[in-house]
Amino acid sequence: FNTTLKQQLSKPGLTEKADINFKLSSAIVHGLIKDTDVSLITKNGGIKTYQGIDFMMSEKSIVDNLYEFEVLVNALKKIEHHNKFKKGNYSIVAEEPPLNTQQHKLFDQVYKYKSDVYSLIDSVNFDSITDEIVQNDHSKFSEFLSASFNTLQ
């Protein structure tokens, strides 16, 4: 999974239009308790954020990553609302874990209970999303943060 994600994030032209493996600072993004890494974040009228989570990790690691992403989404939604952006797109990129495992139970719970917060997409769909970002009018979220730092406080 991680190898596939790295390949998709290194697609030619993507780094010009999106921040890859980007650290969002808790000093800048109000609502974050600590600095938070995100796999991909871009802006195209709205904020688009994609976080790779490996559902083969331990149950605790998966849950920690899910909660961290949810806090990030809530903070970004505040920025979205404050700046009157279009509704954002917040997604977890993951592969479905094997059936009858604790990881699969978590995967099902995310699908069932968190669809109002973020979506789950697989690496095939993520590949087409990265193509869309490269081919269309997207800008790095970091450029927005740099230009807007004082208004986010």
Tab-separated table of C-alpha atoms in Angstrom:
chain	number	residue	atom	x	y	z
A	1	PHE	CA	0.000	0.000	0.000
A	2	ASN	CA	2.690	2.523	1.014
A	3	THR	CA	4.691	1.860	-2.162
A	4	THR	CA	1.619	2.438	-4.346
A	5	LEU	CA	0.776	5.647	-2.482
A	6	LYS	CA	4.349	6.965	-2.838
A	7	GLN	CA	4.254	6.296	-6.591
A	8	GLN	CA	0.957	8.144	-6.951
A	9	LEU	CA	2.237	11.100	-4.921
A	10	SER	CA	5.324	11.388	-7.134
A	11	LYS	CA	3.295	11.778	-10.336
A	12	PRO	CA	4.887	14.395	-12.657
A	13	GLY	CA	3.287	17.814	-12.252
A	14	LEU	CA	1.575	17.019	-8.942
A	15	THR	CA	4.019	18.913	-6.706
A	16	GLU	CA	3.322	22.107	-8.650
A	17	LYS	CA	-0.396	21.923	-7.806
A	18	ALA	CA	-0.527	20.245	-4.395
A	19	ASP	CA	1.418	19.963	-1.174
A	20	ILE	CA	2.695	16.404	-0.748
A	21	ASN	CA	3.478	14.912	2.681
A	22	PHE	CA	2.851	18.354	4.094
A	23	LYS	CA	3.123	19.310	7.757
A	24	LEU	CA	0.332	21.643	8.865
A	25	SER	CA	1.457	23.741	11.805
A	26	SER	CA	-0.728	23.925	14.887
A	27	ALA	CA	0.567	27.490	15.291
A	28	ILE	CA	-1.071	28.454	11.989
A	29	VAL	CA	-4.095	26.154	11.679
A	30	HIS	CA	-6.365	26.924	14.628
A	31	GLY	CA	-7.892	23.778	16.119
A	32	LEU	CA	-4.912	21.489	15.644
A	33	ILE	CA	-3.493	20.280	18.942
A	34	LYS	CA	-0.149	19.385	17.355
A	35	ASP	CA	1.520	19.722	13.982
A	36	THR	CA	-0.156	17.286	11.603
A	37	ASP	CA	1.149	15.589	8.471
A	38	VAL	CA	-1.142	15.121	5.493
A	39	SER	CA	-0.424	13.012	2.402
A	40	LEU	CA	-1.836	15.523	-0.100
A	41	ILE	CA	-3.608	18.866	0.238
A	42	THR	CA	-4.625	21.234	-2.531
A	43	LYS	CA	-7.124	23.992	-3.215
A	44	ASN	CA	-9.514	24.421	-6.136
A	45	GLY	CA	-12.365	26.602	-4.894
A	46	GLY	CA	-12.469	24.284	-1.895
A	47	ILE	CA	-9.875	22.429	0.131
A	48	LYS	CA	-9.096	18.890	-1.007
A	49	THR	CA	-7.268	16.714	1.484
A	50	TYR	CA	-6.202	13.090	1.109
A	51	GLN	CA	-4.623	11.074	3.899
A	52	GLY	CA	-3.132	7.642	3.328
A	53	ILE	CA	-3.830	5.242	6.180
A	54	ASP	CA	-2.520	1.690	6.099
A	55	PHE	CA	-5.226	-0.568	7.497
A	56	MET	CA	-2.673	-3.338	8.000
A	57	MET	CA	-1.162	-1.470	10.965
A	58	SER	CA	-2.109	-2.235	14.546
A	59	GLU	CA	-5.628	-1.377	15.625
A	60	LYS	CA	-4.322	1.370	17.941
A	61	SER	CA	-2.237	2.963	15.164
A	62	ILE	CA	-5.188	2.958	12.787
A	63	VAL	CA	-7.495	4.519	15.377
A	64	ASP	CA	-4.892	7.169	16.283
A	65	ASN	CA	-4.509	8.063	12.590
A	66	LEU	CA	-8.276	8.215	12.090
A	67	TYR	CA	-8.815	10.513	15.077
A	68	GLU	CA	-5.922	12.746	14.014
A	69	PHE	CA	-7.403	13.067	10.533
A	70	GLU	CA	-10.828	13.902	11.942
A	71	VAL	CA	-9.350	16.725	14.036
A	72	LEU	CA	-7.579	17.995	10.898
A	73	VAL	CA	-10.800	17.871	8.865
A	74	ASN	CA	-12.661	19.840	11.536
A	75	ALA	CA	-9.924	22.503	11.595
A	76	LEU	CA	-9.904	22.749	7.788
A	77	LYS	CA	-13.693	23.033	7.690
A	78	LYS	CA	-13.405	26.080	9.968
A	79	ILE	CA	-10.950	27.662	7.515
A	80	GLU	CA	-13.298	26.741	4.671
A	81	HIS	CA	-16.261	28.385	6.424
A	82	HIS	CA	-14.293	31.483	7.506
A	83	ASN	CA	-13.046	32.078	3.949
A	84	LYS	CA	-16.364	31.179	2.282
A	85	PHE	CA	-14.756	28.424	0.186
A	86	LYS	CA	-16.753	25.838	-1.697
A	87	LYS	CA	-17.378	22.655	0.278
A	88	GLY	CA	-14.126	20.747	0.627
A	89	ASN	CA	-13.301	17.140	-0.088
A	90	TYR	CA	-11.707	15.143	2.703
A	91	SER	CA	-10.727	11.544	2.024
A	92	ILE	CA	-8.772	8.678	3.467
A	93	VAL	CA	-6.867	6.645	0.907
A	94	ALA	CA	-6.801	3.018	2.031
A	95	GLU	CA	-6.935	-0.539	0.820
A	96	GLU	CA	-9.595	-2.800	2.290
A	97	PRO	CA	-7.979	-5.108	4.857
A	98	PRO	CA	-8.598	-8.867	4.925
A	99	LEU	CA	-12.055	-9.972	6.060
A	100	ASN	CA	-12.612	-11.209	9.622
A	101	THR	CA	-9.836	-9.075	11.137
A	102	GLN	CA	-9.939	-6.251	13.681
A	103	GLN	CA	-8.649	-3.970	10.942
A	104	HIS	CA	-11.571	-4.867	8.698
A	105	LYS	CA	-13.990	-4.206	11.533
A	106	LEU	CA	-12.491	-0.698	11.865
A	107	PHE	CA	-12.669	-0.229	8.102
A	108	ASP	CA	-16.377	-1.086	8.159
A	109	GLN	CA	-17.004	1.258	11.093
A	110	VAL	CA	-15.294	4.133	9.264
A	111	TYR	CA	-17.411	3.456	6.196
A	112	LYS	CA	-20.565	3.262	8.280
A	113	TYR	CA	-20.106	6.068	10.838
A	114	LYS	CA	-17.699	8.621	9.371
A	115	SER	CA	-19.076	9.218	5.867
A	116	ASP	CA	-20.393	12.618	7.003
A	117	VAL	CA	-16.831	13.656	7.996
A	118	TYR	CA	-14.681	12.114	5.245
A	119	SER	CA	-14.813	9.481	2.544
A	120	LEU	CA	-12.814	6.321	1.985
A	121	ILE	CA	-11.217	5.816	-1.417
A	122	ASP	CA	-8.928	3.111	-2.738
A	123	SER	CA	-5.639	3.613	-4.554
A	124	VAL	CA	-7.250	3.105	-7.987
A	125	ASN	CA	-9.627	6.019	-7.385
A	126	PHE	CA	-6.803	8.049	-5.850
A	127	ASP	CA	-4.772	7.592	-9.019
A	128	SER	CA	-7.548	9.189	-11.089
A	129	ILE	CA	-7.839	11.990	-8.510
A	130	THR	CA	-4.137	12.803	-8.795
A	131	ASP	CA	-4.541	12.851	-12.593
A	132	GLU	CA	-7.430	15.299	-12.221
A	133	ILE	CA	-5.349	17.545	-9.944
A	134	VAL	CA	-2.446	17.613	-12.424
A	135	GLN	CA	-4.735	18.370	-15.377
A	136	ASN	CA	-6.892	21.067	-13.752
A	137	ASP	CA	-6.628	24.392	-11.977
A	138	HIS	CA	-5.412	23.513	-8.486
A	139	SER	CA	-3.023	25.397	-6.244
A	140	LYS	CA	-0.962	24.422	-3.263
A	141	PHE	CA	-2.721	24.898	0.056
A	142	SER	CA	0.552	26.235	1.474
A	143	GLU	CA	0.303	29.213	-0.916
A	144	PHE	CA	-3.093	30.051	0.547
A	145	LEU	CA	-1.698	29.687	4.091
A	146	SER	CA	1.220	31.976	3.314
A	147	ALA	CA	-1.055	34.642	1.873
A	148	SER	CA	-3.634	34.325	4.657
A	149	PHE	CA	-1.560	33.652	7.773
A	150	ASN	CA	-2.806	36.674	9.719
A	151	THR	CA	-6.498	36.053	8.979
A	152	LEU	CA	-6.382	32.483	10.302
A	153	GLN	CA	-5.575	33.501	13.844
